[in-house]
Structures are given as C-alpha cells and as structure tokens.
Amino acid sequence: NAGVMQNPRHLVRRRGQEARLRCSPMKGHSHVYWYRQLPEEGLKFMVYLQKENIIDESGMPKERFSAEFPKEGPSILRIQQVVRGDSAAYFCASSATRAHEQFFGPGTRLTVL
Amino acid sequence: ELKVEQNPLFLSMQEGKNYTIYCNYSTTSDRLYWYRQDPGKSLESLFVLLSNGAVKQEGRLMASLDTKARLSTLHITAAVHDLSATYFCAVDNFGNEKLTFGTGTRLTIIP
C-alpha cells in the first residue's frame, strides 16, 4: 500500500543545469498537485494535473518551469537552467478525484550551487 | 485571492501547558486542513474540517472550525516534547482544488 512516491529525495544541480523531479501518485489516484516550499515558508501551489492534462498552472513561474503527467509513468516537474532561487523542497500530492483529500509525498529537496 | 494567516509564527511552550494556534482565511472555503511537519520531512495530515462548528480531537490536539468567522483553531492540551514541530493550516476554495497554506507555526516544547 505505497503512498505517494517522489524521486530523487535530494537533488543537487549547478546553475544552468536542468532538474527533473518525479512523482508517482498513490494507486488509484489520477490527480497530481505540485507545491514548492522555500526555506522557512509555507507550501505554495504550482500546478495541478490530471492524466495527460494540465488543469491549473496558475502557480507556475512563466519561464523555465514545466510539468507533465503522461498516460503512463510518473508526473514530472522540469526546471530548466536552474538558478539559486530555485533551491527549495518540492512536494507532490495526489488525490482520487478533485473533491478528495490530497496526500503528500516525501518531497524532493533541490539545491542549486 | 485567498489568503491564509496563522498566528503566532513562533511558539515556545513549557511541557504541561495549554495553548492555541489560530488560522484565519479570507474567503469562503470548502475545507480546512491541519498538517504537521517535522524538520526535513513531509506533511502529516492531522485533521480535515468540513463544516461550520466541526470539532475533531486526536490525543492532545483538538481542531475546530468557525466558517462564519473564517477561523480555525488548533488547541494543544498538556503539551509534551513530541509535539514540537511546525504546524500548517491549509484551505481550498469552492471549485478550485489547490490548497492555500498558512505561513506555519513553529512550536517548540521546552521541558
């Protein structure tokens, strides 16, 4: 009965590199949400996806960030040309339907050198 | 835009004492959540409050919701060291599934 899985748990990138963060939702869940937590702050919504569709990306920065949730495989949050300000913990959550409670994964802690 | 405010931001308590964390939100909401986060860890769901007057209790923690005042409280009774953590409230809007989080309350229980 695996919960939400995220990998890697820790990721170090140099400025200008790409970061790929993966999220596998709980079994039976088809709704995925990505949140970012900057140090000493609360979580901020980034994007909400269903299989093959982006439903709400109002929290995504306009440049360098993209997300997908393909028909097969995990959801991926991609950050191109990372900068130091991208250093944060990125959490994925999943739910069975849009009305159900979200369950959070362990997070990926991104450090940009 | 939905805003969620918590206070206090930092709280040091002695073991055995009682205290309350407050969560105010700015617009009508479907649900209110309380989460616990330990340093470097993910969020642990504590309570989901769905309706006005809802009260839930688990151990030394009790959460309540007043939708008319747009206020939720998390009450800690006879605090113990294990409760030291950061506590977040979060709210979702009608028809908008993204959660809006409060700033968090960092709770430290002093022996």
CSV table of N, CA and C in Angstrom, one decimal, chain A:
chain,number,residue,atom,x,y,z
A,1,ASN,N,0.9,-1.2,0.0
A,1,ASN,CA,0.0,0.0,0.0
A,1,ASN,C,0.9,1.2,0.0
A,2,ALA,N,1.6,1.4,-1.1
A,2,ALA,CA,2.6,2.5,-1.2
A,2,ALA,C,1.8,3.8,-1.2
A,3,GLY,N,2.4,4.8,-0.6
A,3,GLY,CA,1.8,6.2,-0.7
A,3,GLY,C,2.4,6.9,-1.9
A,4,VAL,N,2.3,8.2,-1.9
A,4,VAL,CA,2.9,9.0,-2.9
A,4,VAL,C,4.4,8.9,-2.9
A,5,MET,N,5.0,8.6,-4.0
A,5,MET,CA,6.4,8.4,-4.1
A,5,MET,C,7.1,9.5,-4.9
A,6,GLN,N,8.2,10.0,-4.4
A,6,GLN,CA,8.9,11.1,-5.2
A,6,GLN,C,10.4,10.7,-5.3
A,7,ASN,N,10.9,11.0,-6.4
A,7,ASN,CA,12.4,10.8,-6.5
A,7,ASN,C,13.0,11.8,-7.5
A,8,PRO,N,14.2,12.1,-7.3
A,8,PRO,CA,15.0,11.7,-6.1
A,8,PRO,C,14.6,12.5,-4.9
A,9,ARG,N,15.0,12.1,-3.7
A,9,ARG,CA,14.7,12.8,-2.5
A,9,ARG,C,15.6,14.0,-2.3
A,10,HIS,N,16.8,13.9,-2.8
A,10,HIS,CA,17.7,15.1,-2.8
A,10,HIS,C,18.3,15.2,-4.2
A,11,LEU,N,18.4,16.4,-4.6
A,11,LEU,CA,19.0,16.7,-5.9
A,11,LEU,C,19.9,17.9,-5.9
A,12,VAL,N,21.1,17.8,-6.4
A,12,VAL,CA,22.0,18.9,-6.4
A,12,VAL,C,22.3,19.2,-7.9
A,13,ARG,N,22.1,20.5,-8.2
A,13,ARG,CA,22.4,20.9,-9.6
A,13,ARG,C,23.2,22.2,-9.5
A,14,ARG,N,24.0,22.4,-10.6
A,14,ARG,CA,24.7,23.7,-10.7
A,14,ARG,C,23.9,24.6,-11.5
A,15,ARG,N,24.1,25.9,-11.3
A,15,ARG,CA,23.3,26.9,-12.1
A,15,ARG,C,23.4,26.6,-13.6
A,16,GLY,N,22.3,26.7,-14.2
A,16,GLY,CA,22.2,26.5,-15.7
A,16,GLY,C,21.9,25.1,-16.1
A,17,GLN,N,21.9,24.1,-15.1
A,17,GLN,CA,21.6,22.7,-15.5
A,17,GLN,C,20.1,22.6,-15.4
A,18,GLU,N,19.6,21.4,-15.8
A,18,GLU,CA,18.2,21.1,-15.7
A,18,GLU,C,17.9,20.2,-14.5
A,19,ALA,N,16.8,20.3,-13.9
A,19,ALA,CA,16.3,19.5,-12.8
A,19,ALA,C,15.0,18.8,-13.2
A,20,ARG,N,15.0,17.5,-13.0
A,20,ARG,CA,13.8,16.7,-13.3
A,20,ARG,C,13.3,16.0,-12.0
A,21,LEU,N,12.1,16.3,-11.6
A,21,LEU,CA,11.6,15.8,-10.3
A,21,LEU,C,10.4,14.9,-10.7
A,22,ARG,N,10.4,13.7,-10.1
A,22,ARG,CA,9.3,12.7,-10.5
A,22,ARG,C,8.4,12.4,-9.3
A,23,CYS,N,7.2,12.2,-9.7
A,23,CYS,CA,6.1,11.9,-8.7
A,23,CYS,C,5.2,10.8,-9.2
A,24,SER,N,5.2,9.7,-8.4
A,24,SER,CA,4.2,8.6,-8.7
A,24,SER,C,3.1,8.7,-7.7
A,25,PRO,N,1.9,9.0,-8.1
A,25,PRO,CA,0.8,9.1,-7.2
A,25,PRO,C,0.4,7.8,-6.5
A,26,MET,N,-0.4,7.9,-5.5
A,26,MET,CA,-0.9,6.7,-4.9
A,26,MET,C,-1.7,5.9,-5.9
A,27,LYS,N,-1.8,4.6,-5.6
A,27,LYS,CA,-2.5,3.7,-6.5
A,27,LYS,C,-4.0,4.1,-6.6
A,28,GLY,N,-4.5,4.2,-7.8
A,28,GLY,CA,-5.9,4.6,-8.0
A,28,GLY,C,-6.1,6.1,-8.0
A,29,HIS,N,-5.1,6.9,-7.8
A,29,HIS,CA,-5.2,8.4,-7.9
A,29,HIS,C,-4.8,8.9,-9.3
A,30,SER,N,-5.6,9.8,-9.8
A,30,SER,CA,-5.3,10.3,-11.2
A,30,SER,C,-5.1,11.8,-11.1
A,31,HIS,N,-5.1,12.4,-10.0
A,31,HIS,CA,-4.9,13.8,-9.8
A,31,HIS,C,-3.6,14.1,-9.1
A,32,VAL,N,-2.8,15.0,-9.6
A,32,VAL,CA,-1.5,15.3,-9.1
A,32,VAL,C,-1.3,16.8,-8.9
A,33,TYR,N,-0.7,17.2,-7.8
A,33,TYR,CA,-0.5,18.6,-7.5
A,33,TYR,C,1.0,18.7,-7.1
A,34,TRP,N,1.6,19.8,-7.6
A,34,TRP,CA,2.9,20.1,-7.2
A,34,TRP,C,2.9,21.4,-6.4
A,35,TYR,N,3.7,21.4,-5.2
A,35,TYR,CA,3.8,22.6,-4.4
A,35,TYR,C,5.3,22.8,-4.1
A,36,ARG,N,5.7,24.1,-3.9
A,36,ARG,CA,7.1,24.4,-3.6
A,36,ARG,C,7.1,25.0,-2.2
A,37,GLN,N,8.1,24.6,-1.4
A,37,GLN,CA,8.3,25.2,-0.1
A,37,GLN,C,9.7,25.8,0.0
A,38,LEU,N,9.8,27.1,0.0
A,38,LEU,CA,11.0,27.8,0.2
A,38,LEU,C,11.4,27.7,1.7
A,39,PRO,N,12.7,27.8,2.0
A,39,PRO,CA,13.1,27.7,3.4
A,39,PRO,C,12.3,28.6,4.3
A,40,GLU,N,11.9,28.1,5.4
A,40,GLU,CA,11.2,28.8,6.5
A,40,GLU,C,9.8,29.4,6.0
A,41,GLU,N,9.3,28.8,4.9
A,41,GLU,CA,8.0,29.3,4.5
A,41,GLU,C,7.0,28.2,4.3
A,42,GLY,N,5.7,28.5,4.1
A,42,GLY,CA,4.7,27.5,3.8
A,42,GLY,C,4.8,27.0,2.4
A,43,LEU,N,3.9,26.0,2.1
A,43,LEU,CA,3.9,25.5,0.7
A,43,LEU,C,3.1,26.4,-0.2
A,44,LYS,N,3.6,26.5,-1.4
A,44,LYS,CA,2.9,27.3,-2.4
A,44,LYS,C,2.5,26.5,-3.6
A,45,PHE,N,1.3,26.5,-4.0
A,45,PHE,CA,0.8,25.7,-5.1
A,45,PHE,C,1.5,26.1,-6.4
A,46,MET,N,1.8,25.1,-7.2
A,46,MET,CA,2.4,25.4,-8.5
A,46,MET,C,1.5,25.0,-9.6
A,47,VAL,N,1.1,23.7,-9.7
A,47,VAL,CA,0.4,23.2,-10.8
A,47,VAL,C,-0.5,22.0,-10.4
A,48,TYR,N,-1.6,21.8,-11.1
A,48,TYR,CA,-2.5,20.7,-10.9
A,48,TYR,C,-2.7,20.0,-12.2
A,49,LEU,N,-2.5,18.7,-12.2
A,49,LEU,CA,-2.6,17.9,-13.4
A,49,LEU,C,-3.5,16.7,-13.2
A,50,GLN,N,-4.1,16.3,-14.3
A,50,GLN,CA,-4.7,15.0,-14.4
A,50,GLN,C,-4.0,14.3,-15.5
A,51,LYS,N,-4.3,13.0,-15.7
A,51,LYS,CA,-3.6,12.3,-16.7
A,51,LYS,C,-3.7,13.0,-18.1
A,52,GLU,N,-2.5,13.3,-18.6
A,52,GLU,CA,-2.3,14.0,-19.9
A,52,GLU,C,-2.9,15.4,-20.0
A,53,ASN,N,-3.3,16.0,-18.9
A,53,ASN,CA,-3.9,17.3,-18.9
A,53,ASN,C,-3.3,18.2,-17.8
A,54,ILE,N,-3.0,19.4,-18.1
A,54,ILE,CA,-2.8,20.4,-17.1
A,54,ILE,C,-4.1,21.2,-16.8
A,55,ILE,N,-4.5,21.1,-15.6
A,55,ILE,CA,-5.8,21.7,-15.2
A,55,ILE,C,-5.6,23.1,-14.7
A,56,ASP,N,-4.6,23.3,-13.9
A,56,ASP,CA,-4.4,24.7,-13.3
A,56,ASP,C,-2.9,24.9,-13.1
A,57,GLU,N,-2.3,25.8,-13.8
A,57,GLU,CA,-0.9,26.1,-13.7
A,57,GLU,C,-0.7,27.5,-13.2
A,58,SER,N,-1.6,28.0,-12.5
A,58,SER,CA,-1.6,29.4,-12.1
A,58,SER,C,-0.4,29.7,-11.2
A,59,GLY,N,0.2,28.7,-10.5
A,59,GLY,CA,1.3,29.0,-9.6
A,59,GLY,C,2.7,28.7,-10.2
A,60,MET,N,2.7,28.4,-11.5
A,60,MET,CA,4.0,28.0,-12.1
A,60,MET,C,4.6,29.3,-12.6
A,61,PRO,N,5.9,29.5,-12.3
A,61,PRO,CA,6.6,30.6,-13.0
A,61,PRO,C,6.5,30.5,-14.5
A,62,LYS,N,6.5,31.6,-15.1
A,62,LYS,CA,6.2,31.7,-16.6
A,62,LYS,C,7.3,31.1,-17.4
A,63,GLU,N,8.5,31.1,-16.9
A,63,GLU,CA,9.7,30.6,-17.7
A,63,GLU,C,10.4,29.5,-16.9
A,64,ARG,N,11.0,28.7,-17.7
A,64,ARG,CA,11.9,27.6,-17.2
A,64,ARG,C,11.2,26.4,-16.5
A,65,PHE,N,10.0,26.6,-16.1
A,65,PHE,CA,9.3,25.5,-15.4
A,65,PHE,C,8.2,24.9,-16.3
A,66,SER,N,8.1,23.6,-16.2
A,66,SER,CA,7.1,22.9,-17.0
A,66,SER,C,6.7,21.6,-16.2
A,67,ALA,N,5.5,21.1,-16.4
A,67,ALA,CA,5.1,19.9,-15.8
A,67,ALA,C,4.3,19.1,-16.7
A,68,GLU,N,4.3,17.8,-16.5
A,68,GLU,CA,3.5,16.8,-17.3
A,68,GLU,C,3.1,15.6,-16.5
A,69,PHE,N,2.1,15.0,-16.9
A,69,PHE,CA,1.6,13.8,-16.3
A,69,PHE,C,1.1,12.9,-17.4
A,70,PRO,N,2.0,12.1,-18.0
A,70,PRO,CA,1.7,11.3,-19.2
A,70,PRO,C,0.7,10.2,-18.8
A,71,LYS,N,0.2,9.6,-19.9
A,71,LYS,CA,-0.8,8.5,-19.7
A,71,LYS,C,-0.1,7.3,-18.9
A,72,GLU,N,1.1,7.1,-19.2
A,72,GLU,CA,1.9,6.0,-18.5
A,72,GLU,C,3.1,6.7,-17.8
A,73,GLY,N,3.3,6.3,-16.6
A,73,GLY,CA,4.5,6.8,-15.9
A,73,GLY,C,4.2,7.9,-14.9
A,74,PRO,N,5.3,8.4,-14.3
A,74,PRO,CA,5.1,9.4,-13.2
A,74,PRO,C,4.8,10.8,-13.8
A,75,SER,N,4.4,11.7,-12.9
A,75,SER,CA,4.3,13.1,-13.2
A,75,SER,C,5.8,13.6,-13.1
A,76,ILE,N,6.1,14.6,-14.0
A,76,ILE,CA,7.4,15.1,-14.0
A,76,ILE,C,7.3,16.7,-13.9
A,77,LEU,N,8.1,17.2,-13.0
A,77,LEU,CA,8.3,18.7,-12.9
A,77,LEU,C,9.7,19.0,-13.4
A,78,ARG,N,9.8,19.8,-14.4
A,78,ARG,CA,11.1,20.0,-15.1
A,78,ARG,C,11.4,21.5,-14.9
A,79,ILE,N,12.6,21.7,-14.4
A,79,ILE,CA,13.1,23.1,-14.2
A,79,ILE,C,14.4,23.2,-15.1
A,80,GLN,N,14.3,24.1,-16.1
A,80,GLN,CA,15.4,24.3,-17.0
A,80,GLN,C,16.3,25.5,-16.5
A,81,GLN,N,17.6,25.4,-16.8
A,81,GLN,CA,18.5,26.4,-16.4
A,81,GLN,C,18.3,26.9,-15.0
A,82,VAL,N,18.5,26.0,-14.1
A,82,VAL,CA,18.2,26.3,-12.7
A,82,VAL,C,19.0,27.5,-12.2
A,83,VAL,N,18.4,28.3,-11.3
A,83,VAL,CA,19.1,29.4,-10.6
A,83,VAL,C,19.1,29.1,-9.1
A,84,ARG,N,19.9,29.8,-8.3
A,84,ARG,CA,20.0,29.6,-6.9
A,84,ARG,C,18.6,29.7,-6.2
A,85,GLY,N,17.8,30.6,-6.7
A,85,GLY,CA,16.5,30.9,-6.1
A,85,GLY,C,15.5,29.7,-6.3
A,86,ASP,N,15.9,28.7,-7.1
A,86,ASP,CA,15.0,27.5,-7.3
A,86,ASP,C,15.3,26.5,-6.2
A,87,SER,N,16.3,26.8,-5.4
A,87,SER,CA,16.6,25.9,-4.2
A,87,SER,C,15.4,25.9,-3.3
A,88,ALA,N,14.8,24.7,-3.1
A,88,ALA,CA,13.6,24.6,-2.3
A,88,ALA,C,13.2,23.1,-2.1
A,89,ALA,N,12.2,22.8,-1.3
A,89,ALA,CA,11.6,21.5,-1.3
A,89,ALA,C,10.4,21.5,-2.2
A,90,TYR,N,10.3,20.5,-3.0
A,90,TYR,CA,9.2,20.4,-4.0
A,90,TYR,C,8.4,19.2,-3.6
A,91,PHE,N,7.1,19.4,-3.3
A,91,PHE,CA,6.2,18.3,-2.8
A,91,PHE,C,5.2,18.1,-3.9
A,92,CYS,N,4.9,16.8,-4.0
A,92,CYS,CA,3.9,16.3,-4.9
A,92,CYS,C,2.8,15.8,-4.0
A,93,ALA,N,1.5,16.0,-4.4
A,93,ALA,CA,0.4,15.4,-3.7
A,93,ALA,C,-0.5,14.7,-4.7
A,94,SER,N,-1.3,13.7,-4.3
A,94,SER,CA,-2.2,13.1,-5.2
A,94,SER,C,-3.6,12.9,-4.5
A,95,SER,N,-4.6,12.9,-5.4
A,95,SER,CA,-6.0,12.6,-4.8
A,95,SER,C,-6.7,11.7,-5.8
A,96,ALA,N,-7.7,11.0,-5.3
A,96,ALA,CA,-8.5,10.1,-6.1
A,96,ALA,C,-9.4,10.9,-7.1
A,97,THR,N,-10.0,11.9,-6.6
A,97,THR,CA,-10.8,12.8,-7.5
A,97,THR,C,-10.5,14.2,-7.1
A,98,ARG,N,-11.0,15.2,-7.8
A,98,ARG,CA,-10.7,16.6,-7.5
A,98,ARG,C,-11.4,17.0,-6.1
A,99,ALA,N,-12.3,16.2,-5.7
A,99,ALA,CA,-13.0,16.6,-4.4
A,99,ALA,C,-12.4,15.9,-3.2
A,100,HIS,N,-11.5,15.0,-3.4
A,100,HIS,CA,-10.9,14.2,-2.3
A,100,HIS,C,-9.7,14.8,-1.7
A,101,GLU,N,-9.4,14.4,-0.5
A,101,GLU,CA,-8.2,14.9,0.2
A,101,GLU,C,-6.9,14.6,-0.6
A,102,GLN,N,-6.0,15.5,-0.5
A,102,GLN,CA,-4.7,15.3,-1.1
A,102,GLN,C,-3.7,14.6,-0.1
A,103,PHE,N,-2.9,13.7,-0.6
A,103,PHE,CA,-1.9,13.0,0.2
A,103,PHE,C,-0.5,13.4,-0.3
A,104,PHE,N,0.3,13.8,0.6
A,104,PHE,CA,1.6,14.3,0.2
A,104,PHE,C,2.7,13.3,0.1
A,105,GLY,N,3.6,13.4,-0.8
A,105,GLY,CA,4.8,12.6,-0.9
A,105,GLY,C,5.9,13.2,0.0
A,106,PRO,N,7.1,12.5,0.1
A,106,PRO,CA,8.1,12.9,1.0
A,106,PRO,C,8.9,14.1,0.5
A,107,GLY,N,8.7,14.5,-0.7
A,107,GLY,CA,9.4,15.7,-1.2
A,107,GLY,C,10.7,15.5,-1.9
A,108,THR,N,11.1,16.4,-2.7
A,108,THR,CA,12.5,16.4,-3.3
A,108,THR,C,13.1,17.7,-2.9
A,109,ARG,N,14.3,17.6,-2.3
A,109,ARG,CA,15.0,18.8,-1.9
A,109,ARG,C,16.0,19.2,-2.9
A,110,LEU,N,15.8,20.3,-3.6
A,110,LEU,CA,16.7,20.7,-4.7
A,110,LEU,C,17.6,21.8,-4.1
A,111,THR,N,18.9,21.5,-4.4
A,111,THR,CA,19.9,22.5,-4.0
A,111,THR,C,20.6,22.9,-5.3
A,112,VAL,N,20.7,24.2,-5.5
A,112,VAL,CA,21.3,24.7,-6.7
A,112,VAL,C,22.6,25.4,-6.2
A,113,LEU,N,23.7,24.9,-6.7
A,113,LEU,CA,25.0,25.5,-6.3
A,113,LEU,C,25.4,26.7,-7.2
